[in-house]
Each structure stands twice: as C-alpha cells, then as structure tokens.
JSON list of C-alpha atoms in Angstrom, two decimals:
[
{"chain": "G", "resi": 3, "resn": "HIS", "atom": "CA", "xyz": [62.02, -78.32, -13.71]},
{"chain": "G", "resi": 4, "resn": "VAL", "atom": "CA", "xyz": [62.55, -78.54, -17.47]},
{"chain": "G", "resi": 5, "resn": "GLN", "atom": "CA", "xyz": [62.34, -75.78, -20.05]},
{"chain": "G", "resi": 6, "resn": "LEU", "atom": "CA", "xyz": [61.87, -76.34, -23.77]},
{"chain": "G", "resi": 7, "resn": "VAL", "atom": "CA", "xyz": [62.28, -73.87, -26.60]},
{"chain": "G", "resi": 8, "resn": "GLU", "atom": "CA", "xyz": [61.29, -74.87, -30.12]},
{"chain": "G", "resi": 9, "resn": "SER", "atom": "CA", "xyz": [62.40, -73.37, -33.41]},
{"chain": "G", "resi": 10, "resn": "GLY", "atom": "CA", "xyz": [62.43, -74.23, -37.08]},
{"chain": "G", "resi": 11, "resn": "GLY", "atom": "CA", "xyz": [58.81, -73.95, -38.06]},
{"chain": "G", "resi": 12, "resn": "GLY", "atom": "CA", "xyz": [57.68, -72.12, -41.16]},
{"chain": "G", "resi": 13, "resn": "SER", "atom": "CA", "xyz": [55.85, -72.41, -44.45]},
{"chain": "G", "resi": 14, "resn": "VAL", "atom": "CA", "xyz": [56.72, -75.05, -47.01]},
{"chain": "G", "resi": 15, "resn": "GLN", "atom": "CA", "xyz": [55.23, -76.45, -50.17]},
{"chain": "G", "resi": 16, "resn": "THR", "atom": "CA", "xyz": [53.68, -79.89, -50.38]},
{"chain": "G", "resi": 17, "resn": "GLY", "atom": "CA", "xyz": [56.41, -82.50, -50.58]},
{"chain": "G", "resi": 18, "resn": "GLY", "atom": "CA", "xyz": [58.94, -80.27, -48.88]},
{"chain": "G", "resi": 19, "resn": "SER", "atom": "CA", "xyz": [60.95, -80.74, -45.71]},
{"chain": "G", "resi": 20, "resn": "LEU", "atom": "CA", "xyz": [61.50, -78.95, -42.42]},
{"chain": "G", "resi": 21, "resn": "LYS", "atom": "CA", "xyz": [63.60, -79.61, -39.35]},
{"chain": "G", "resi": 22, "resn": "LEU", "atom": "CA", "xyz": [62.28, -78.60, -35.96]},
{"chain": "G", "resi": 23, "resn": "SER", "atom": "CA", "xyz": [64.65, -78.13, -33.04]},
{"chain": "G", "resi": 24, "resn": "CYS", "atom": "CA", "xyz": [63.95, -78.03, -29.33]},
{"chain": "G", "resi": 25, "resn": "VAL", "atom": "CA", "xyz": [66.59, -76.92, -26.85]},
{"chain": "G", "resi": 26, "resn": "VAL", "atom": "CA", "xyz": [65.97, -78.62, -23.52]},
{"chain": "G", "resi": 27, "resn": "SER", "atom": "CA", "xyz": [67.32, -77.34, -20.24]},
{"chain": "G", "resi": 28, "resn": "GLY", "atom": "CA", "xyz": [66.89, -78.41, -16.66]},
{"chain": "G", "resi": 29, "resn": "ASP", "atom": "CA", "xyz": [67.88, -81.04, -14.23]},
{"chain": "G", "resi": 30, "resn": "LYS", "atom": "CA", "xyz": [68.22, -84.57, -15.59]},
{"chain": "G", "resi": 31, "resn": "TRP", "atom": "CA", "xyz": [66.34, -83.63, -18.76]},
{"chain": "G", "resi": 32, "resn": "ASN", "atom": "CA", "xyz": [67.51, -86.78, -20.50]},
{"chain": "G", "resi": 33, "resn": "ASN", "atom": "CA", "xyz": [65.66, -88.92, -17.96]},
{"chain": "G", "resi": 34, "resn": "TYR", "atom": "CA", "xyz": [62.36, -87.85, -19.46]},
{"chain": "G", "resi": 35, "resn": "CYS", "atom": "CA", "xyz": [60.50, -89.26, -22.41]},
{"chain": "G", "resi": 36, "resn": "LEU", "atom": "CA", "xyz": [60.97, -86.61, -25.10]},
{"chain": "G", "resi": 37, "resn": "SER", "atom": "CA", "xyz": [58.30, -86.25, -27.72]},
{"chain": "G", "resi": 38, "resn": "TRP", "atom": "CA", "xyz": [56.69, -84.07, -30.34]},
{"chain": "G", "resi": 39, "resn": "PHE", "atom": "CA", "xyz": [52.99, -83.33, -30.31]},
{"chain": "G", "resi": 40, "resn": "ARG", "atom": "CA", "xyz": [51.00, -81.30, -32.77]},
{"chain": "G", "resi": 41, "resn": "GLN", "atom": "CA", "xyz": [47.65, -79.60, -32.87]},
{"chain": "G", "resi": 42, "resn": "ARG", "atom": "CA", "xyz": [46.04, -79.32, -36.26]},
{"chain": "G", "resi": 43, "resn": "PRO", "atom": "CA", "xyz": [43.32, -76.73, -36.89]},
{"chain": "G", "resi": 44, "resn": "GLY", "atom": "CA", "xyz": [40.08, -77.84, -35.30]},
{"chain": "G", "resi": 45, "resn": "LYS", "atom": "CA", "xyz": [41.59, -81.02, -33.84]},
{"chain": "G", "resi": 46, "resn": "GLU", "atom": "CA", "xyz": [42.93, -82.15, -30.48]},
{"chain": "G", "resi": 47, "resn": "ARG", "atom": "CA", "xyz": [46.61, -82.37, -29.74]},
{"chain": "G", "resi": 48, "resn": "GLU", "atom": "CA", "xyz": [48.16, -85.61, -30.88]},
{"chain": "G", "resi": 49, "resn": "GLY", "atom": "CA", "xyz": [51.53, -87.21, -30.34]},
{"chain": "G", "resi": 50, "resn": "VAL", "atom": "CA", "xyz": [53.53, -87.77, -33.50]},
{"chain": "G", "resi": 51, "resn": "ALA", "atom": "CA", "xyz": [56.87, -89.10, -32.26]},
{"chain": "G", "resi": 52, "resn": "ALA", "atom": "CA", "xyz": [58.68, -90.03, -29.08]},
{"chain": "G", "resi": 53, "resn": "ILE", "atom": "CA", "xyz": [62.22, -90.98, -28.17]},
{"chain": "G", "resi": 54, "resn": "ALA", "atom": "CA", "xyz": [63.14, -92.93, -25.08]},
{"chain": "G", "resi": 55, "resn": "ARG", "atom": "CA", "xyz": [66.19, -92.51, -22.86]},
{"chain": "G", "resi": 56, "resn": "ASP", "atom": "CA", "xyz": [67.96, -95.29, -24.74]},
{"chain": "G", "resi": 57, "resn": "GLY", "atom": "CA", "xyz": [67.30, -93.56, -28.05]},
{"chain": "G", "resi": 58, "resn": "THR", "atom": "CA", "xyz": [64.51, -95.82, -29.22]},
{"chain": "G", "resi": 59, "resn": "SER", "atom": "CA", "xyz": [62.14, -93.83, -31.43]},
{"chain": "G", "resi": 60, "resn": "THR", "atom": "CA", "xyz": [58.48, -94.50, -32.12]},
{"chain": "G", "resi": 61, "resn": "TYR", "atom": "CA", "xyz": [55.94, -92.79, -34.37]},
{"chain": "G", "resi": 62, "resn": "ALA", "atom": "CA", "xyz": [52.30, -92.29, -35.09]},
{"chain": "G", "resi": 63, "resn": "GLY", "atom": "CA", "xyz": [51.17, -94.13, -38.17]},
{"chain": "G", "resi": 64, "resn": "SER", "atom": "CA", "xyz": [50.38, -90.93, -40.03]},
{"chain": "G", "resi": 65, "resn": "VAL", "atom": "CA", "xyz": [54.02, -89.79, -39.97]},
{"chain": "G", "resi": 66, "resn": "LYS", "atom": "CA", "xyz": [55.94, -93.06, -39.89]},
{"chain": "G", "resi": 67, "resn": "GLY", "atom": "CA", "xyz": [58.44, -93.20, -42.70]},
{"chain": "G", "resi": 68, "resn": "ARG", "atom": "CA", "xyz": [58.29, -89.44, -43.22]},
{"chain": "G", "resi": 69, "resn": "PHE", "atom": "CA", "xyz": [59.29, -87.98, -39.84]},
{"chain": "G", "resi": 70, "resn": "THR", "atom": "CA", "xyz": [62.39, -88.79, -37.80]},
{"chain": "G", "resi": 71, "resn": "ILE", "atom": "CA", "xyz": [62.86, -87.87, -34.16]},
{"chain": "G", "resi": 72, "resn": "SER", "atom": "CA", "xyz": [66.38, -87.65, -32.79]},
{"chain": "G", "resi": 73, "resn": "LYS", "atom": "CA", "xyz": [68.32, -86.04, -29.98]},
{"chain": "G", "resi": 74, "resn": "ASP", "atom": "CA", "xyz": [71.81, -84.70, -29.48]},
{"chain": "G", "resi": 75, "resn": "ASN", "atom": "CA", "xyz": [72.73, -85.17, -25.85]},
{"chain": "G", "resi": 76, "resn": "ALA", "atom": "CA", "xyz": [75.81, -82.97, -26.15]},
{"chain": "G", "resi": 77, "resn": "LYS", "atom": "CA", "xyz": [73.69, -80.07, -27.39]},
{"chain": "G", "resi": 78, "resn": "ASN", "atom": "CA", "xyz": [70.65, -80.78, -25.16]},
{"chain": "G", "resi": 79, "resn": "THR", "atom": "CA", "xyz": [68.56, -80.65, -28.30]},
{"chain": "G", "resi": 80, "resn": "LEU", "atom": "CA", "xyz": [65.66, -82.67, -29.64]},
{"chain": "G", "resi": 81, "resn": "TYR", "atom": "CA", "xyz": [64.92, -82.68, -33.36]},
{"chain": "G", "resi": 82, "resn": "LEU", "atom": "CA", "xyz": [62.08, -83.59, -35.66]},
{"chain": "G", "resi": 83, "resn": "HIS", "atom": "CA", "xyz": [63.04, -84.03, -39.28]},
{"chain": "G", "resi": 84, "resn": "MET", "atom": "CA", "xyz": [59.93, -83.87, -41.44]},
{"chain": "G", "resi": 85, "resn": "ASN", "atom": "CA", "xyz": [59.98, -85.01, -45.07]},
{"chain": "G", "resi": 86, "resn": "SER", "atom": "CA", "xyz": [57.28, -85.37, -47.72]},
{"chain": "G", "resi": 87, "resn": "LEU", "atom": "CA", "xyz": [55.15, -82.83, -45.91]},
{"chain": "G", "resi": 88, "resn": "GLN", "atom": "CA", "xyz": [51.47, -82.74, -46.75]},
{"chain": "G", "resi": 89, "resn": "PRO", "atom": "CA", "xyz": [48.82, -80.07, -46.13]},
{"chain": "G", "resi": 90, "resn": "GLU", "atom": "CA", "xyz": [47.40, -82.26, -43.36]},
{"chain": "G", "resi": 91, "resn": "ASP", "atom": "CA", "xyz": [50.69, -81.84, -41.49]},
{"chain": "G", "resi": 92, "resn": "THR", "atom": "CA", "xyz": [49.85, -78.17, -41.00]},
{"chain": "G", "resi": 93, "resn": "ALA", "atom": "CA", "xyz": [49.79, -77.66, -37.24]},
{"chain": "G", "resi": 94, "resn": "MET", "atom": "CA", "xyz": [51.38, -76.09, -34.21]},
{"chain": "G", "resi": 95, "resn": "TYR", "atom": "CA", "xyz": [54.15, -78.44, -33.14]},
{"chain": "G", "resi": 96, "resn": "TYR", "atom": "CA", "xyz": [55.15, -78.79, -29.50]},
{"chain": "G", "resi": 97, "resn": "CYS", "atom": "CA", "xyz": [58.19, -80.29, -27.87]},
{"chain": "G", "resi": 98, "resn": "VAL", "atom": "CA", "xyz": [57.24, -82.19, -24.70]},
{"chain": "G", "resi": 99, "resn": "ALA", "atom": "CA", "xyz": [59.23, -83.73, -21.87]},
{"chain": "G", "resi": 100, "resn": "VAL", "atom": "CA", "xyz": [57.30, -86.11, -19.67]},
{"chain": "G", "resi": 101, "resn": "SER", "atom": "CA", "xyz": [57.99, -88.62, -16.92]},
{"chain": "G", "resi": 102, "resn": "ALA", "atom": "CA", "xyz": [56.42, -91.49, -18.83]},
{"chain": "G", "resi": 103, "resn": "CYS", "atom": "CA", "xyz": [54.96, -92.03, -22.26]},
{"chain": "G", "resi": 104, "resn": "TRP", "atom": "CA", "xyz": [53.53, -95.01, -24.08]},
{"chain": "G", "resi": 105, "resn": "TRP", "atom": "CA", "xyz": [51.59, -95.78, -27.20]},
{"chain": "G", "resi": 106, "resn": "TYR", "atom": "CA", "xyz": [48.11, -97.25, -27.13]},
{"chain": "G", "resi": 107, "resn": "GLY", "atom": "CA", "xyz": [47.45, -98.03, -30.74]},
{"chain": "G", "resi": 108, "resn": "ASP", "atom": "CA", "xyz": [48.18, -94.84, -32.59]},
{"chain": "G", "resi": 109, "resn": "GLN", "atom": "CA", "xyz": [47.73, -92.61, -29.53]},
{"chain": "G", "resi": 110, "resn": "LEU", "atom": "CA", "xyz": [50.70, -91.36, -27.54]},
{"chain": "G", "resi": 111, "resn": "ASN", "atom": "CA", "xyz": [49.81, -91.20, -23.84]},
{"chain": "G", "resi": 112, "resn": "ILE", "atom": "CA", "xyz": [51.74, -89.25, -21.27]},
{"chain": "G", "resi": 113, "resn": "ARG", "atom": "CA", "xyz": [51.81, -89.30, -17.47]},
{"chain": "G", "resi": 114, "resn": "GLY", "atom": "CA", "xyz": [53.61, -87.62, -14.63]},
{"chain": "G", "resi": 115, "resn": "TYR", "atom": "CA", "xyz": [55.63, -84.46, -14.69]},
{"chain": "G", "resi": 116, "resn": "THR", "atom": "CA", "xyz": [54.95, -82.85, -18.06]},
{"chain": "G", "resi": 117, "resn": "TYR", "atom": "CA", "xyz": [56.65, -79.86, -19.62]},
{"chain": "G", "resi": 118, "resn": "TRP", "atom": "CA", "xyz": [55.59, -78.20, -22.89]},
{"chain": "G", "resi": 119, "resn": "GLY", "atom": "CA", "xyz": [57.40, -75.84, -25.15]},
{"chain": "G", "resi": 120, "resn": "GLN", "atom": "CA", "xyz": [55.68, -72.77, -26.55]},
{"chain": "G", "resi": 121, "resn": "GLY", "atom": "CA", "xyz": [55.11, -74.35, -29.95]},
{"chain": "G", "resi": 122, "resn": "THR", "atom": "CA", "xyz": [56.25, -73.62, -33.47]},
{"chain": "G", "resi": 123, "resn": "GLN", "atom": "CA", "xyz": [53.92, -73.30, -36.46]},
{"chain": "G", "resi": 124, "resn": "VAL", "atom": "CA", "xyz": [54.30, -75.48, -39.54]},
{"chain": "G", "resi": 125, "resn": "THR", "atom": "CA", "xyz": [52.22, -74.61, -42.59]},
{"chain": "G", "resi": 126, "resn": "VAL", "atom": "CA", "xyz": [52.17, -76.80, -45.69]},
{"chain": "G", "resi": 127, "resn": "SER", "atom": "CA", "xyz": [50.43, -75.58, -48.83]}
]
C-alpha cells in the first residue's frame, strides 16, 4: 500500500510559479510510475506529467516546457515545478502512484494498483 500527501498549492498571478510536493510512503514506492494529474473546473481528470523508475520524465503537450516533474528518492518526495502559469492551469492537482502508465498521444493512461493523494488546489488569476 502507498500513501501520498500533496502540498504547495495556492493562488498565483498569471505568469507566476508554484512548486507542488508529494510525500510518498509505503512499500517499494519507487517501483511505481509516479505522476501528476489535474482536474480543471468542468473537465475530466488529465495527466500532466509522469516520471519513470529510471527518472525519465514525460509531459502533456499543454505543460511541456513549463512544468518539470522530479523526485528525490532520499526524501521520498515527488515534485512538480510549474512556471509561466496560466489561468487554464487552474485545477486540483493530484499526485498518483500507479503500477503502469503510458502515453497515448497526449493522454496519460494508467493501469494496475493505483493510489491517489488528496489533491492540492492551484488557482491562477
């Protein structure tokens, strides 16, 4: 079982930056695909970034070049650095650990054991 606790959300002006953190605990947490999803108002949840066990990071087209996903194995923490934030980035952001994840076009798919954090709100105005 894996537990995830996000922090770092808040309100920021257009063009600003935020860093989200997610403390991950549980057995063999680093064996999972770690990712960030978001749910914008009135829209379905969407994957924005994922990082594989070997550290390879991948992104949705809408955030590529602006967001950076990273992890600190020593601190059991996943990060999402968000720059050049736009109002359309306003959403609840979730940290997710999943057995397997892959991109199909611009859609991040997940399968297997899946664990979600409680979410942290990001508001850009």
